[in-house]
């Protein structure tokens, strides 16, 4: 049902905006999503894709390319941190990645493909222009937390705060070094929206483990304040 509604939203979105190409994203597996005690939505800027229309969820699950390993391996680790913790995973297998992706949702601000380096000004323009559609996509999933991937100027969290979510708090005191605000969905559900790092980050396991531990701290802080199940 959610996947059908998602498909209809994307069709309307593409037609209304007159996009020549459109990259579908969102839920990887509706049934697995519904089973999760903590429903996590990751928001990214755009996909590195120049080949027209595609379903990014199907593409990533198919493992046709190895170029996404770093991004999605870190998503696996952060998902683990948000849902229960445990030791840092030095090795993330294809099975680990596939199993994790089926439990989450991923949303790109810009639904038209780009290259390896996003133009922050362009992403902001897409976010502002498509704000109503992005909000409808978020409302469809009713997540428990949104992790905005990418910091610095023009970050995704600013786009959600300034243009997309109509009901939100002011920016809260940071958790560690990470800013967040609270968004209230149309159902009355209030969720934290966190400005975190982009998963395509440089560094060896010492650096990646540090970011994993920072996500653990965020999850623990939200649970203590009853903002996360």
mmCIF file of N, CA, C and O in Angstrom, residues 171-215:
data_model
loop_
_atom_site.group_PDB
_atom_site.id
_atom_site.type_symbol
_atom_site.label_atom_id
_atom_site.label_comp_id
_atom_site.label_asym_id
_atom_site.label_seq_id
_atom_site.Cartn_x
_atom_site.Cartn_y
_atom_site.Cartn_z
ATOM 1 N N UNK A 171 16.011 25.541 16.218
ATOM 2 C CA UNK A 171 17.146 24.644 16.406
ATOM 3 C C UNK A 171 17.416 24.458 17.894
ATOM 4 O O UNK A 171 17.395 25.414 18.668
ATOM 5 N N UNK A 172 17.646 23.230 18.294
ATOM 6 C CA UNK A 172 17.878 22.888 19.691
ATOM 7 C C UNK A 172 19.375 22.944 20.010
ATOM 8 O O UNK A 172 20.219 23.037 19.125
ATOM 9 N N UNK A 173 19.680 22.881 21.294
ATOM 10 C CA UNK A 173 21.085 22.801 21.684
ATOM 11 C C UNK A 173 21.684 21.536 21.092
ATOM 12 O O UNK A 173 21.056 20.463 21.122
ATOM 13 N N UNK A 174 22.875 21.605 20.524
ATOM 14 C CA UNK A 174 23.462 20.437 19.858
ATOM 15 C C UNK A 174 23.645 19.257 20.812
ATOM 16 O O UNK A 174 23.850 19.428 22.019
ATOM 17 N N UNK A 175 23.561 18.075 20.240
ATOM 18 C CA UNK A 175 23.953 16.858 20.956
ATOM 19 C C UNK A 175 25.386 16.575 20.529
ATOM 20 O O UNK A 175 25.639 16.218 19.376
ATOM 21 N N UNK A 176 26.317 16.764 21.450
ATOM 22 C CA UNK A 176 27.715 16.719 21.057
ATOM 23 C C UNK A 176 27.969 17.876 20.118
ATOM 24 O O UNK A 176 27.733 19.033 20.446
ATOM 25 N N UNK A 177 28.364 17.595 18.906
ATOM 26 C CA UNK A 177 28.622 18.643 17.909
ATOM 27 C C UNK A 177 27.534 18.716 16.846
ATOM 28 O O UNK A 177 27.667 19.467 15.877
ATOM 29 N N UNK A 178 26.441 17.972 17.026
ATOM 30 C CA UNK A 178 25.448 17.846 15.968
ATOM 31 C C UNK A 178 24.157 18.606 16.288
ATOM 32 O O UNK A 178 23.513 18.382 17.317
ATOM 33 N N UNK A 179 23.788 19.483 15.377
ATOM 34 C CA UNK A 179 22.568 20.270 15.520
ATOM 35 C C UNK A 179 21.348 19.432 15.142
ATOM 36 O O UNK A 179 21.419 18.533 14.305
ATOM 37 N N UNK A 180 20.221 19.771 15.734
ATOM 38 C CA UNK A 180 18.967 19.114 15.380
ATOM 39 C C UNK A 180 17.797 20.029 15.721
ATOM 40 O O UNK A 180 17.926 20.986 16.484
ATOM 41 N N UNK A 181 16.667 19.725 15.103
ATOM 42 C CA UNK A 181 15.420 20.378 15.473
ATOM 43 C C UNK A 181 14.337 19.313 15.536
ATOM 44 O O UNK A 181 14.563 18.149 15.164
ATOM 45 N N UNK A 182 13.165 19.679 16.009
ATOM 46 C CA UNK A 182 12.049 18.752 16.111
ATOM 47 C C UNK A 182 10.997 19.115 15.070
ATOM 48 O O UNK A 182 10.558 20.264 14.983
ATOM 49 N N UNK A 183 10.617 18.134 14.280
ATOM 50 C CA UNK A 183 9.556 18.331 13.302
ATOM 51 C C UNK A 183 8.303 17.613 13.772
ATOM 52 O O UNK A 183 8.382 16.507 14.313
ATOM 53 N N UNK A 184 7.157 18.239 13.589
ATOM 54 C CA UNK A 184 5.889 17.618 13.940
ATOM 55 C C UNK A 184 5.123 17.306 12.666
ATOM 56 O O UNK A 184 4.817 18.202 11.875
ATOM 57 N N UNK A 185 4.821 16.024 12.456
ATOM 58 C CA UNK A 185 4.124 15.581 11.257
ATOM 59 C C UNK A 185 2.630 15.856 11.375
ATOM 60 O O UNK A 185 2.135 16.225 12.441
ATOM 61 N N UNK A 186 1.916 15.664 10.285
ATOM 62 C CA UNK A 186 0.487 15.980 10.268
ATOM 63 C C UNK A 186 -0.312 15.097 11.222
ATOM 64 O O UNK A 186 -1.420 15.461 11.637
ATOM 65 N N UNK A 187 0.245 13.942 11.590
ATOM 66 C CA UNK A 187 -0.409 13.041 12.540
ATOM 67 C C UNK A 187 -0.221 13.495 13.983
ATOM 68 O O UNK A 187 -0.787 12.892 14.898
ATOM 69 N N UNK A 188 0.596 14.508 14.197
ATOM 70 C CA UNK A 188 0.925 14.954 15.545
ATOM 71 C C UNK A 188 2.191 14.335 16.087
ATOM 72 O O UNK A 188 2.637 14.668 17.192
ATOM 73 N N UNK A 189 2.797 13.455 15.337
ATOM 74 C CA UNK A 189 4.030 12.784 15.741
ATOM 75 C C UNK A 189 5.208 13.755 15.657
ATOM 76 O O UNK A 189 5.407 14.403 14.633
ATOM 77 N N UNK A 190 5.982 13.857 16.737
ATOM 78 C CA UNK A 190 7.153 14.739 16.767
ATOM 79 C C UNK A 190 8.415 13.900 16.664
ATOM 80 O O UNK A 190 8.585 12.926 17.402
ATOM 81 N N UNK A 191 9.291 14.293 15.741
ATOM 82 C CA UNK A 191 10.489 13.503 15.474
ATOM 83 C C UNK A 191 11.725 14.402 15.442
ATOM 84 O O UNK A 191 11.659 15.554 15.023
ATOM 85 N N UNK A 192 12.872 13.886 15.875
ATOM 86 C CA UNK A 192 14.115 14.646 15.745
ATOM 87 C C UNK A 192 14.649 14.588 14.315
ATOM 88 O O UNK A 192 14.585 13.545 13.659
ATOM 89 N N UNK A 193 15.158 15.722 13.858
ATOM 90 C CA UNK A 193 15.779 15.831 12.533
ATOM 91 C C UNK A 193 17.217 16.278 12.775
ATOM 92 O O UNK A 193 17.463 17.395 13.231
ATOM 93 N N UNK A 194 18.158 15.400 12.482
ATOM 94 C CA UNK A 194 19.552 15.595 12.881
ATOM 95 C C UNK A 194 20.421 15.938 11.672
ATOM 96 O O UNK A 194 20.341 15.292 10.627
ATOM 97 N N UNK A 195 21.266 16.938 11.831
ATOM 98 C CA UNK A 195 22.249 17.277 10.806
ATOM 99 C C UNK A 195 23.531 16.507 11.115
ATOM 100 O O UNK A 195 24.305 16.893 11.996
ATOM 101 N N UNK A 196 23.750 15.418 10.374
ATOM 102 C CA UNK A 196 24.899 14.547 10.628
ATOM 103 C C UNK A 196 25.854 14.581 9.431
ATOM 104 O O UNK A 196 25.668 15.335 8.484
ATOM 105 N N UNK A 197 26.876 13.798 9.484
ATOM 106 C CA UNK A 197 27.875 13.748 8.428
ATOM 107 C C UNK A 197 27.343 13.004 7.198
ATOM 108 O O UNK A 197 26.395 12.226 7.300
ATOM 109 N N UNK A 198 27.987 13.250 6.062
ATOM 110 C CA UNK A 198 27.667 12.458 4.885
ATOM 111 C C UNK A 198 28.371 11.111 5.015
ATOM 112 O O UNK A 198 29.527 11.049 5.439
ATOM 113 N N UNK A 199 27.689 10.019 4.650
ATOM 114 C CA UNK A 199 28.327 8.696 4.814
ATOM 115 C C UNK A 199 29.499 8.456 3.884
ATOM 116 O O UNK A 199 30.315 7.561 4.139
ATOM 117 N N UNK A 200 29.601 9.234 2.813
ATOM 118 C CA UNK A 200 30.753 9.084 1.910
ATOM 119 C C UNK A 200 31.892 9.936 2.459
ATOM 120 O O UNK A 200 32.211 11.007 1.962
ATOM 121 N N UNK A 201 32.493 9.450 3.536
ATOM 122 C CA UNK A 201 33.489 10.237 4.252
ATOM 123 C C UNK A 201 34.852 9.574 4.154
ATOM 124 O O UNK A 201 34.977 8.363 4.043
ATOM 125 N N UNK A 202 35.879 10.416 4.216
ATOM 126 C CA UNK A 202 37.248 9.930 4.134
ATOM 127 C C UNK A 202 37.728 9.466 5.511
ATOM 128 O O UNK A 202 37.261 9.931 6.539
ATOM 129 N N UNK A 203 38.670 8.568 5.483
ATOM 130 C CA UNK A 203 39.268 8.123 6.736
ATOM 131 C C UNK A 203 39.212 6.620 6.879
ATOM 132 O O UNK A 203 38.371 5.947 6.277
ATOM 133 N N UNK A 204 40.097 6.105 7.684
ATOM 134 C CA UNK A 204 40.119 4.683 7.966
ATOM 135 C C UNK A 204 39.151 4.332 9.075
ATOM 136 O O UNK A 204 38.291 5.130 9.472
ATOM 137 N N UNK A 205 39.314 3.131 9.600
ATOM 138 C CA UNK A 205 38.357 2.645 10.600
ATOM 139 C C UNK A 205 38.390 3.449 11.896
ATOM 140 O O UNK A 205 37.374 3.533 12.593
ATOM 141 N N UNK A 206 39.523 4.044 12.230
ATOM 142 C CA UNK A 206 39.555 4.866 13.445
ATOM 143 C C UNK A 206 38.570 6.027 13.335
ATOM 144 O O UNK A 206 37.816 6.327 14.270
ATOM 145 N N UNK A 207 38.554 6.694 12.171
ATOM 146 C CA UNK A 207 37.627 7.814 11.958
ATOM 147 C C UNK A 207 36.185 7.322 11.868
ATOM 148 O O UNK A 207 35.278 7.906 12.475
ATOM 149 N N UNK A 208 35.967 6.236 11.128
ATOM 150 C CA UNK A 208 34.606 5.728 10.957
ATOM 151 C C UNK A 208 34.029 5.229 12.274
ATOM 152 O O UNK A 208 32.834 5.392 12.546
ATOM 153 N N UNK A 209 34.884 4.636 13.107
ATOM 154 C CA UNK A 209 34.429 4.186 14.425
ATOM 155 C C UNK A 209 34.059 5.382 15.299
ATOM 156 O O UNK A 209 33.095 5.321 16.080
ATOM 157 N N UNK A 210 34.783 6.472 15.170
ATOM 158 C CA UNK A 210 34.477 7.685 15.925
ATOM 159 C C UNK A 210 33.081 8.196 15.565
ATOM 160 O O UNK A 210 32.285 8.541 16.445
ATOM 161 N N UNK A 211 32.758 8.223 14.277
ATOM 162 C CA UNK A 211 31.440 8.694 13.852
ATOM 163 C C UNK A 211 30.343 7.729 14.294
ATOM 164 O O UNK A 211 29.238 8.150 14.654
ATOM 165 N N UNK A 212 30.653 6.446 14.280
ATOM 166 C CA UNK A 212 29.699 5.454 14.781
ATOM 167 C C UNK A 212 29.389 5.716 16.251
ATOM 168 O O UNK A 212 28.225 5.698 16.674
ATOM 169 N N UNK A 213 30.426 5.967 17.039
ATOM 170 C CA UNK A 213 30.221 6.236 18.460
ATOM 171 C C UNK A 213 29.447 7.531 18.687
ATOM 172 O O UNK A 213 28.659 7.635 19.641
ATOM 173 N N UNK A 214 29.642 8.499 17.800
ATOM 174 C CA UNK A 214 28.863 9.739 17.909
ATOM 175 C C UNK A 214 27.384 9.483 17.638
ATOM 176 O O UNK A 214 26.519 10.063 18.300
ATOM 177 N N UNK A 215 27.092 8.596 16.696
ATOM 178 C CA UNK A 215 25.693 8.241 16.441
ATOM 179 C C UNK A 215 25.112 7.467 17.618
ATOM 180 O O UNK A 215 23.936 7.652 17.977
#
